[in-house]
Short mmCIF file of C-alpha atoms and ligand atoms in Angstrom, two decimals:
data_model
loop_
_atom_site.label_atom_id
_atom_site.label_comp_id
_atom_site.label_asym_id
_atom_site.label_seq_id
_atom_site.Cartn_x
_atom_site.Cartn_y
_atom_site.Cartn_z
CA UNK A 13 -28.63 -7.83 -21.39
CA UNK A 14 -26.33 -10.18 -22.41
CA UNK A 15 -24.56 -12.14 -20.29
CA UNK A 16 -21.18 -11.34 -21.31
CA UNK A 17 -22.14 -7.93 -20.19
CA UNK A 18 -21.46 -6.19 -17.00
CA UNK A 19 -22.56 -2.94 -16.70
CA UNK A 20 -20.51 -1.20 -13.87
CA UNK A 21 -22.62 1.91 -13.52
CA UNK A 22 -26.36 1.42 -12.13
CA UNK A 23 -27.22 5.68 -11.33
CA UNK A 24 -30.10 4.80 -14.30
CA UNK A 25 -31.05 4.16 -17.39
CA UNK A 26 -29.24 6.57 -20.22
CA UNK A 27 -25.85 6.17 -17.91
CA UNK A 28 -26.21 2.77 -17.52
CA UNK A 29 -26.56 1.82 -21.10
CA UNK A 30 -23.80 4.01 -22.40
CA UNK A 31 -21.12 1.97 -19.85
CA UNK A 32 -21.84 -1.16 -20.43
CA UNK A 33 -18.79 -2.88 -20.85
CA UNK A 34 -17.56 -6.52 -22.77
CA UNK A 35 -17.12 -8.71 -18.99
CA UNK A 36 -14.85 -11.08 -22.13
CA UNK A 37 -12.60 -8.18 -23.73
CA UNK A 38 -9.32 -8.82 -22.41
CA UNK A 39 -7.83 -7.01 -18.46
CA UNK A 40 -4.91 -6.37 -17.45
CA UNK A 41 -4.14 -5.42 -13.44
CA UNK A 42 -1.51 -2.19 -12.39
CA UNK A 43 -3.32 -1.02 -9.19
CA UNK A 44 -1.51 -3.66 -7.10
CA UNK A 45 -1.03 -0.95 -4.37
CA UNK A 46 -4.20 -1.09 -3.98
CA UNK A 47 -4.57 -5.23 -3.93
CA UNK A 48 -3.45 -8.02 -5.19
CA UNK A 49 -4.67 -11.00 -6.31
CA UNK A 50 -4.84 -14.01 -3.93
CA UNK A 51 -2.12 -15.94 -5.54
CA UNK A 52 -3.36 -19.77 -5.78
CA UNK A 53 -0.73 -21.14 -3.32
CA UNK A 54 -2.30 -18.83 -0.48
CA UNK A 55 -6.19 -20.28 -1.62
CA UNK A 56 -4.81 -23.62 -1.04
CA UNK A 57 -3.17 -23.81 1.67
CA UNK A 58 -6.51 -21.95 3.33
CA UNK A 59 -8.79 -23.89 1.55
CA UNK A 60 -8.82 -26.74 4.33
CA UNK A 61 -9.41 -23.92 6.86
CA UNK A 62 -13.13 -23.29 5.45
CA UNK A 63 -14.15 -26.45 5.76
CA UNK A 64 -12.24 -29.64 7.45
CA UNK A 65 -10.58 -28.11 9.67
CA UNK A 66 -13.24 -25.44 11.50
CA UNK A 67 -11.91 -25.75 15.04
CA UNK A 68 -11.71 -22.53 16.63
CA UNK A 69 -7.77 -21.87 17.60
CA UNK A 70 -8.29 -21.31 21.63
CA UNK A 71 -9.72 -24.77 21.59
CA UNK A 72 -7.91 -27.41 23.50
CA UNK A 73 -9.66 -30.35 21.59
CA UNK A 74 -8.50 -32.10 18.38
CA UNK A 75 -10.02 -29.45 16.14
CA UNK A 76 -8.74 -25.69 18.08
CA UNK A 77 -5.11 -28.25 18.18
CA UNK A 78 -4.52 -27.95 14.61
CA UNK A 79 -6.12 -24.59 14.22
CA UNK A 80 -3.56 -23.15 16.57
CA UNK A 81 -1.30 -25.39 14.92
CA UNK A 82 -1.94 -23.88 12.07
CA UNK A 83 -2.22 -20.16 13.19
CA UNK A 84 1.50 -20.58 14.97
CA UNK A 85 3.00 -22.05 11.80
CA UNK A 86 1.54 -18.72 10.07
CA UNK A 87 3.36 -16.44 12.57
CA UNK A 88 6.21 -17.88 12.24
CA UNK A 89 6.58 -17.73 9.00
CA UNK A 90 5.76 -13.89 9.31
CA UNK A 91 8.70 -13.74 11.84
CA UNK A 92 10.42 -15.43 9.07
CA UNK A 93 10.32 -12.42 6.28
CA UNK A 94 10.67 -10.07 8.98
CA UNK A 95 13.69 -11.61 11.19
CA UNK A 96 11.87 -11.30 14.31
CA UNK A 97 10.82 -14.01 16.78
CA UNK A 98 7.14 -15.25 16.22
CA UNK A 99 5.95 -14.36 19.68
CA UNK A 100 7.20 -10.03 18.43
CA UNK A 101 4.30 -10.23 15.76
CA UNK A 102 0.30 -9.16 16.68
CA UNK A 103 -1.88 -10.74 13.84
CA UNK A 104 -4.21 -7.80 13.20
CA UNK A 105 -7.64 -6.94 10.82
CA UNK A 106 -5.43 -5.90 8.23
CA UNK A 107 -2.26 -2.75 7.73
CA UNK A 108 -5.24 0.33 8.63
CA UNK A 109 -5.71 -1.89 12.87
CA UNK A 110 -2.15 -2.65 12.92
CA UNK A 111 -1.41 1.12 12.38
CA UNK A 112 -4.11 2.18 15.07
CA UNK A 113 -2.42 -0.45 17.68
CA UNK A 114 0.85 1.05 17.26
CA UNK A 115 -0.06 4.62 17.60
CA UNK A 116 -2.99 4.22 19.85
CA UNK A 117 -1.19 1.06 22.20
CA UNK A 118 1.49 3.60 22.65
CA UNK A 119 -0.18 6.78 22.67
CA UNK A 120 -1.70 8.81 25.76
CA UNK A 121 -2.39 12.63 26.36
CA UNK A 122 0.15 15.14 26.50
CA UNK A 123 2.87 12.30 24.66
CA UNK A 124 4.02 14.50 21.21
CA UNK A 125 4.18 12.49 18.14
CA UNK A 126 6.38 12.42 14.95
CA UNK A 127 5.12 11.58 11.63
CA UNK A 128 5.29 13.18 8.42
CA UNK A 129 2.43 14.97 5.33
CA UNK A 130 2.75 11.38 2.96
CA UNK A 131 1.56 9.04 5.27
CA UNK A 132 -1.59 6.36 4.25
CA UNK A 133 -4.72 7.83 6.78
CA UNK A 134 -4.31 5.00 8.91
CA UNK A 135 -2.25 6.35 10.09
CA UNK A 136 -2.32 10.24 8.83
CA UNK A 137 -6.40 10.34 10.48
CA UNK A 138 -4.98 8.15 13.45
CA UNK A 139 -2.65 11.42 14.50
CA UNK A 140 -5.73 13.43 14.10
CA UNK A 141 -8.04 11.71 16.23
CA UNK A 142 -4.66 11.22 18.79
CA UNK A 143 -4.86 15.48 18.47
CA UNK A 144 -7.89 15.34 19.37
CA UNK A 145 -7.25 13.96 22.86
CA UNK A 146 -5.14 15.51 23.80
CA UNK A 147 -1.60 14.02 21.68
CA UNK A 148 0.51 16.53 19.49
CA UNK A 149 1.95 15.89 16.48
CA UNK A 150 4.37 16.90 14.06
CA UNK A 151 4.05 16.20 10.67
CA UNK A 152 7.57 16.23 9.09
CA UNK A 153 7.33 17.43 5.65
CA UNK A 154 9.21 15.71 2.05
CA UNK A 155 11.09 17.38 -1.09
CA UNK A 156 10.25 17.71 -4.43
CA UNK A 157 11.25 13.69 -4.89
CA UNK A 158 8.43 12.47 -1.80
CA UNK A 159 11.82 12.04 0.26
CA UNK A 160 11.89 12.87 4.41
CA UNK A 161 15.25 13.99 6.17
CA UNK A 162 16.32 12.59 8.23
CA UNK A 163 17.44 15.38 10.03
CA UNK A 164 14.22 17.60 10.09
CA UNK A 165 12.85 14.33 12.46
CA UNK A 166 15.47 14.95 15.33
CA UNK A 167 15.20 18.33 14.82
CA UNK A 168 11.38 17.88 15.65
CA UNK A 169 11.88 15.75 18.69
CA UNK A 170 10.71 16.73 21.99
CA UNK A 171 11.63 16.10 25.65
CA UNK A 172 7.98 14.42 24.98
CA UNK A 173 8.08 12.89 21.97
CA UNK A 174 6.80 9.06 22.89
CA UNK A 175 6.73 7.76 18.96
CA UNK A 176 7.93 8.33 15.60
CA UNK A 177 5.79 6.68 13.16
CA UNK A 178 6.77 6.72 9.54
CA UNK A 179 5.99 5.13 6.48
CA UNK A 180 8.63 3.21 4.69
CA UNK A 181 7.33 2.74 1.18
CA UNK A 182 4.37 5.28 0.18
CA UNK A 183 1.53 3.77 -1.22
CA UNK A 184 1.60 6.70 -4.31
CA UNK A 185 4.88 6.96 -5.15
CA UNK A 186 6.28 3.64 -3.45
CA UNK A 187 9.42 6.70 -2.91
CA UNK A 188 11.41 4.96 0.06
CA UNK A 189 11.59 6.32 3.06
CA UNK A 190 15.24 6.55 5.41
CA UNK A 191 13.71 4.50 7.89
CA UNK A 192 17.76 3.19 8.77
CA UNK A 193 18.60 6.69 9.88
CA UNK A 194 14.98 6.73 11.41
CA UNK A 195 15.09 3.61 13.26
CA UNK A 196 18.90 5.54 14.43
CA UNK A 197 17.94 8.81 15.51
CA UNK A 198 14.58 7.10 17.20
CA UNK A 199 17.30 4.17 19.36
CA UNK A 200 19.04 7.80 20.22
CA UNK A 201 16.39 9.44 21.63
CA UNK A 202 14.91 6.56 23.26
CA UNK A 203 11.39 7.15 21.82
CA UNK A 204 9.63 4.24 20.55
CA UNK A 205 9.33 3.87 16.12
CA UNK A 206 6.34 2.49 14.23
CA UNK A 207 6.83 2.69 10.52
CA UNK A 208 3.74 1.74 7.90
CA UNK A 209 5.38 -0.97 6.01
CA UNK A 210 2.82 -2.50 4.14
CA UNK A 211 4.24 -1.56 0.78
CA UNK A 212 7.08 -2.25 1.36
CA UNK A 213 6.60 -5.91 2.71
CA UNK A 214 6.88 -8.73 -0.20
CA UNK A 215 8.60 -5.87 -2.45
CA UNK A 216 11.56 -4.96 -0.21
CA UNK A 217 13.26 -7.04 2.41
CA UNK A 218 11.79 -6.00 5.64
CA UNK A 219 13.57 -6.65 8.07
CA UNK A 220 13.09 -4.67 11.52
CA UNK A 221 16.91 -5.32 13.32
CA UNK A 222 17.59 -3.03 10.61
CA UNK A 223 14.94 -1.17 10.44
CA UNK A 224 15.69 -0.43 14.15
CA UNK A 225 11.77 -0.49 14.62
CA UNK A 226 9.70 -1.49 17.20
CA UNK A 227 6.68 -1.46 16.28
CA UNK A 228 5.86 -2.18 12.08
CA UNK A 229 2.33 -2.93 10.25
CA UNK A 230 1.92 -4.73 7.48
CA UNK A 231 -1.14 -6.35 5.56
CA UNK A 232 -1.77 -9.42 3.79
CA UNK A 233 -3.52 -8.36 0.43
CA UNK A 234 -0.76 -5.55 -0.81
CA UNK A 235 1.09 -9.05 -1.44
CA UNK A 236 -0.86 -11.57 -2.55
CA UNK A 237 -3.18 -13.16 0.56
CA UNK A 238 -6.54 -12.16 1.15
CA UNK A 239 -7.94 -9.01 2.11
CA UNK A 240 -8.89 -8.31 6.10
CA UNK A 241 -5.59 -9.45 7.46
CA UNK A 242 -2.27 -8.30 8.54
CA UNK A 243 -0.17 -7.95 11.09
CA UNK A 244 1.96 -5.90 14.10
CA UNK A 245 5.43 -6.50 14.58
CA UNK A 246 6.37 -5.68 18.58
CA UNK A 247 9.73 -5.80 19.71
CA UNK A 248 9.47 -7.89 22.60
CA UNK A 249 9.12 -5.40 26.41
CA UNK A 250 6.67 -2.70 23.93
CA UNK A 251 4.02 -2.98 26.19
CA UNK A 252 1.07 -1.46 23.95
CA UNK A 253 -2.90 -1.03 26.17
CA UNK A 254 -5.13 -2.90 23.10
CA UNK A 255 -7.53 -1.23 21.24
CA UNK A 256 -10.72 -4.41 21.96
CA UNK A 257 -11.19 -5.81 24.82
CA UNK A 258 -12.15 -8.86 25.53
CA UNK A 259 -10.58 -13.01 25.34
CA UNK A 260 -6.90 -12.88 25.84
CA UNK A 261 -5.76 -13.86 22.68
CA UNK A 262 -2.10 -13.14 20.82
CA UNK A 263 -1.55 -12.77 24.12
CA UNK A 264 -3.79 -10.22 25.17
CA UNK A 265 -3.08 -8.17 22.36
CA UNK A 266 -5.70 -8.65 20.23
CA UNK A 267 -8.68 -9.95 21.50
CA UNK A 268 -11.04 -12.02 19.04
CA UNK A 269 -10.79 -14.81 17.98
CA UNK A 270 -8.55 -15.58 14.62
CA UNK A 271 -9.73 -15.42 11.72
CA UNK A 272 -7.94 -18.72 10.75
CA UNK A 273 -7.63 -19.27 7.39
CA UNK A 274 -6.60 -15.57 6.28
CA UNK A 275 -3.45 -16.53 9.04
CA UNK A 276 -2.52 -18.67 7.23
CA UNK A 277 -3.37 -17.19 4.15
CA UNK A 278 -0.78 -14.63 5.22
CA UNK A 279 1.73 -16.85 6.36
CA UNK A 280 1.98 -19.06 3.06
CA UNK A 281 2.38 -15.69 1.35
CA UNK A 282 5.35 -14.63 3.35
CA UNK A 283 6.85 -17.52 2.22
CA UNK A 284 6.86 -16.71 -1.00
CA UNK A 285 7.37 -13.01 -0.68
CA UNK A 286 10.56 -14.52 1.22
CA UNK A 287 12.02 -17.12 -1.13
CA UNK A 288 10.85 -14.49 -4.45
CA UNK A 289 13.17 -12.04 -3.18
CA UNK A 290 15.90 -14.49 -1.52
CA UNK A 291 16.13 -15.45 -5.51
CA UNK A 292 16.13 -11.69 -6.56
CA UNK A 293 12.52 -11.92 -8.22
CA UNK A 294 11.91 -8.39 -7.75
CA UNK A 295 14.88 -7.39 -10.20
CA UNK A 296 12.42 -8.43 -13.28
CA UNK A 297 9.42 -6.49 -12.03
CA UNK A 298 12.24 -3.65 -11.98
CA UNK A 299 12.84 -4.17 -15.32
CA UNK A 300 9.26 -4.07 -15.82
CA UNK A 301 8.08 -0.85 -14.42
CA UNK A 302 11.49 0.83 -15.75
CA UNK A 303 10.49 -0.13 -19.89
CA UNK A 304 6.78 1.00 -18.40
CA UNK A 305 7.92 4.38 -17.33
CA UNK A 306 10.20 5.30 -20.13
CA UNK A 307 8.88 4.28 -22.90
CA UNK A 308 5.79 6.73 -21.25
CA UNK A 309 8.55 9.40 -20.99
CA UNK A 310 9.25 8.94 -24.71
CA UNK A 311 5.65 9.08 -26.36
CA UNK A 312 3.38 11.10 -24.49
CA UNK A 313 4.36 14.62 -23.83
CA UNK A 314 4.39 16.96 -21.23
CA UNK A 315 4.45 13.82 -18.34
CA UNK A 316 6.77 13.38 -15.85
CA UNK A 317 7.27 10.65 -12.98
CA UNK A 318 6.40 11.75 -9.43
CA UNK A 319 9.34 10.65 -6.58
CA UNK A 320 12.54 10.23 -9.92
CA UNK A 321 16.04 9.74 -9.05
CA UNK A 322 14.94 8.49 -5.79
CA UNK A 323 14.99 5.39 -4.03
CA UNK A 324 11.39 3.59 -4.90
CA UNK A 325 9.85 0.26 -4.84
CA UNK A 326 10.24 -2.46 -7.80
CA UNK A 327 6.51 -1.75 -8.81
CA UNK A 328 5.71 1.43 -8.76
CA UNK A 329 5.97 4.88 -10.92
CA UNK A 330 3.25 7.41 -10.43
CA UNK A 331 3.02 9.79 -13.90
CA UNK A 332 1.33 12.96 -14.51
CA UNK A 333 -0.08 13.86 -17.33
CA UNK A 334 -1.07 17.52 -18.05
CA UNK A 335 -3.79 19.10 -19.12
CA UNK A 336 -5.55 15.33 -18.64
CA UNK A 337 -7.56 14.66 -15.82
CA UNK A 338 -6.17 11.60 -14.02
CA UNK A 339 -9.56 9.65 -12.99
CA UNK A 340 -11.29 10.80 -16.99
CA UNK A 341 -7.62 9.39 -18.13
CA UNK A 342 -8.66 5.86 -15.43
CA UNK A 343 -12.00 5.12 -16.94
CA UNK A 344 -10.91 5.65 -20.22
CA UNK A 345 -8.23 3.34 -19.88
CA UNK A 346 -10.36 0.92 -18.26
CA UNK A 347 -12.75 0.88 -20.92
CA UNK A 348 -9.88 -0.35 -22.87
CA UNK A 349 -8.85 -3.47 -19.77
CA UNK A 350 -6.38 -1.49 -18.40
CA UNK A 351 -6.79 -0.82 -15.01
CA UNK A 352 -4.93 1.53 -13.01
CA UNK A 353 -5.20 4.51 -10.14
CA UNK A 354 -4.82 8.00 -9.39
CA UNK A 355 -4.02 8.53 -6.24
CA UNK A 356 -6.99 11.23 -6.11
CA UNK A 357 -9.87 11.07 -3.26
CA UNK A 358 -13.36 11.87 -3.95
CA UNK A 359 -14.96 13.64 -0.52
CA UNK A 360 -17.61 15.52 -0.47
CA UNK A 361 -18.05 14.97 -4.62
CA UNK A 362 -14.94 17.15 -5.50
CA UNK A 363 -12.37 15.12 -6.48
CA UNK A 364 -8.92 16.49 -4.09
CA UNK A 365 -5.82 16.44 -5.67
CA UNK A 366 -3.78 13.50 -3.51
CA UNK A 367 -2.30 14.73 0.06
CA UNK A 368 1.14 12.97 -0.98
CA UNK A 369 1.58 15.25 -4.15
CA UNK A 370 0.63 17.81 -3.08
CA UNK A 371 2.27 17.17 0.11
CA UNK A 372 5.83 16.90 -1.92
CA UNK A 373 4.50 20.71 -3.64
CA UNK A 374 2.66 19.79 -7.17
CA UNK A 375 0.42 22.00 -7.82
CA UNK A 376 -3.15 20.88 -7.03
CA UNK A 377 -4.35 19.98 -11.40
CA UNK A 378 -0.46 18.82 -12.33
CA UNK A 379 -1.69 16.30 -8.87
CA UNK A 380 -5.77 15.65 -10.41
CA UNK A 381 -3.39 14.79 -13.93
CA UNK A 382 -1.18 11.95 -11.88
CA UNK A 383 -1.58 8.63 -12.24
CA UNK A 384 -0.47 5.44 -10.42
CA UNK A 385 0.75 2.04 -12.24
CA UNK A 386 1.25 -0.61 -9.83
CA UNK A 387 2.22 -3.90 -10.78
CA UNK A 388 2.67 -7.36 -9.29
CA UNK A 389 3.25 -11.01 -9.57
CA UNK A 390 0.54 -11.84 -11.87
CA UNK A 391 1.75 -8.97 -14.79
CA UNK A 392 4.21 -10.15 -17.49
CA UNK A 393 6.03 -8.60 -19.85
CA UNK A 394 3.60 -8.87 -22.60
CA UNK A 395 0.97 -6.89 -20.25
CA UNK A 396 3.67 -3.58 -19.64
CA UNK A 397 3.50 -4.19 -24.03
CA UNK A 398 -0.29 -4.76 -23.97
CA UNK A 399 -0.66 -1.04 -21.89
CA UNK A 400 2.27 0.59 -23.56
CA UNK A 401 -0.18 0.63 -27.13
CA UNK A 402 -3.53 1.77 -24.59
CA UNK A 403 -1.32 4.95 -22.79
CA UNK A 404 0.29 7.40 -25.24
CA UNK A 405 -2.86 7.01 -27.48
CA UNK A 406 -5.42 7.21 -25.57
CA UNK A 407 -3.48 10.50 -23.40
CA UNK A 408 -3.21 12.26 -27.12
CA UNK A 409 -7.03 11.82 -27.75
CA UNK A 410 -8.29 12.98 -23.93
CA UNK A 411 -5.93 16.23 -24.67
CA UNK A 412 -7.19 16.57 -28.48
CA UNK A 413 -10.51 16.68 -26.80
CA UNK A 414 -10.07 19.33 -24.14
CA UNK A 415 -10.01 23.18 -24.46
CA UNK A 416 -6.97 24.16 -22.33
CA UNK A 417 -4.43 21.67 -23.68
CA UNK A 418 -2.27 23.38 -25.92
CA UNK A 419 0.52 21.56 -27.89
CA UNK A 420 2.72 24.81 -28.21
CA UNK A 421 2.91 25.93 -24.59
CA UNK A 422 2.89 21.90 -23.11
CA UNK A 423 5.81 20.75 -25.63
CA UNK A 424 7.53 24.49 -23.69
CA UNK A 425 6.52 23.75 -19.99
C1 PLP B 18 0.86 2.32 2.97
C2 PLP B 18 -0.92 1.89 3.54
N1 PLP B 18 -0.81 1.30 4.82
C3 PLP B 18 -1.88 1.33 5.54
C4 PLP B 18 -2.86 0.23 4.73
C5 PLP B 18 -4.36 0.31 5.14
O1 PLP B 18 -4.13 -1.58 4.92
P1 PLP B 18 -5.42 -2.43 4.66
O2 PLP B 18 -5.89 -1.59 3.00
O3 PLP B 18 -4.88 -3.55 4.98
O4 PLP B 18 -5.98 -1.69 6.05
C6 PLP B 18 -2.68 1.23 3.59
C7 PLP B 18 -3.55 0.39 1.90
O5 PLP B 18 -3.68 0.64 0.74
C8 PLP B 18 -1.65 1.49 2.94
O6 PLP B 18 -1.04 1.56 1.61
#
């Protein structure tokens, strides 16, 4: 195979030949809710910690002190992004661990937890496991726009409710939940409030005091820091059982030698995110997202936005393209250089519709026909035009091939 060609599928000679793609082709990445590219400034900040500054942050000699100072500087930067004290930040391996630490750190058999039907699996599957360990969980529903009603949270409270865990922004639709109202409900009821802010940090102001939460999760790779690092804000005085047993790292809340380079990257990314929020850079991203969304709505038949008309993070739009398999559209766009995603997950060989979209009441076929476009700092207005040149034409071509597509019916639906 020529060097400039790359094979995306290793499932046998015929399929491999068909899916050979040109590695030199233009690529536009609109899947920043899955992961974001590392910013060059973040990489530069991390670089010394892969080479000359290699000390274990727990060592008392010069090398250890050097990396300890870097970890503590990063802790202050993350705390500044979230508006808390540095001592309230626990570094973790990512958003999943932060969510697990919050829930398993607090919940005990017999406790009641309130969560929602649209949480990320890091929270949902933790809650499922806690149910098997003797906790009770109420999953509060959302409406057709993906928004939760705080009164449902209030009504779900029980005498044994220990934790409310409701995400700040949804990863598939970008819909922002009324976390401040939920924070007040939790405070009145004297219940712990955890929010998964993995998709909100860097896209919205995330201030723990305004939210009124006791615990808040973030993840490095969603804000242009590396994969494999995250943090949990733990309000002073909150006693958590650790997930791991070992040394007394992170004030005995998270044992294990620190991922110094990753933590430094998270700290630098937090500083950059804070500056961008202060400058109002996110308004530009919202403009690009809105143009993409509006043009698709105007130029493609039988489409709609999942999560329209409610507060959303500025980078995300989730659009259904009726009569098209979302996966087929993702692959067709990828072959032309545009990376987007479906919320669908492949389990046991079958494509399951997204639990978030079905919880919003979408029919399974419409949920399967939905695509998420999520922008990042590196994207440009010109890339939006590139996407707009591809999406309507690709959707129309797939519909021409579709045996179930009937134009008249589509226009009237
Ligand atoms: C809302 C939300 N929570 C948690 C996670 C998990 O974060 P991580 O990939 O850092 O484990 C993700 C990742 O997609 C997410 O979107």
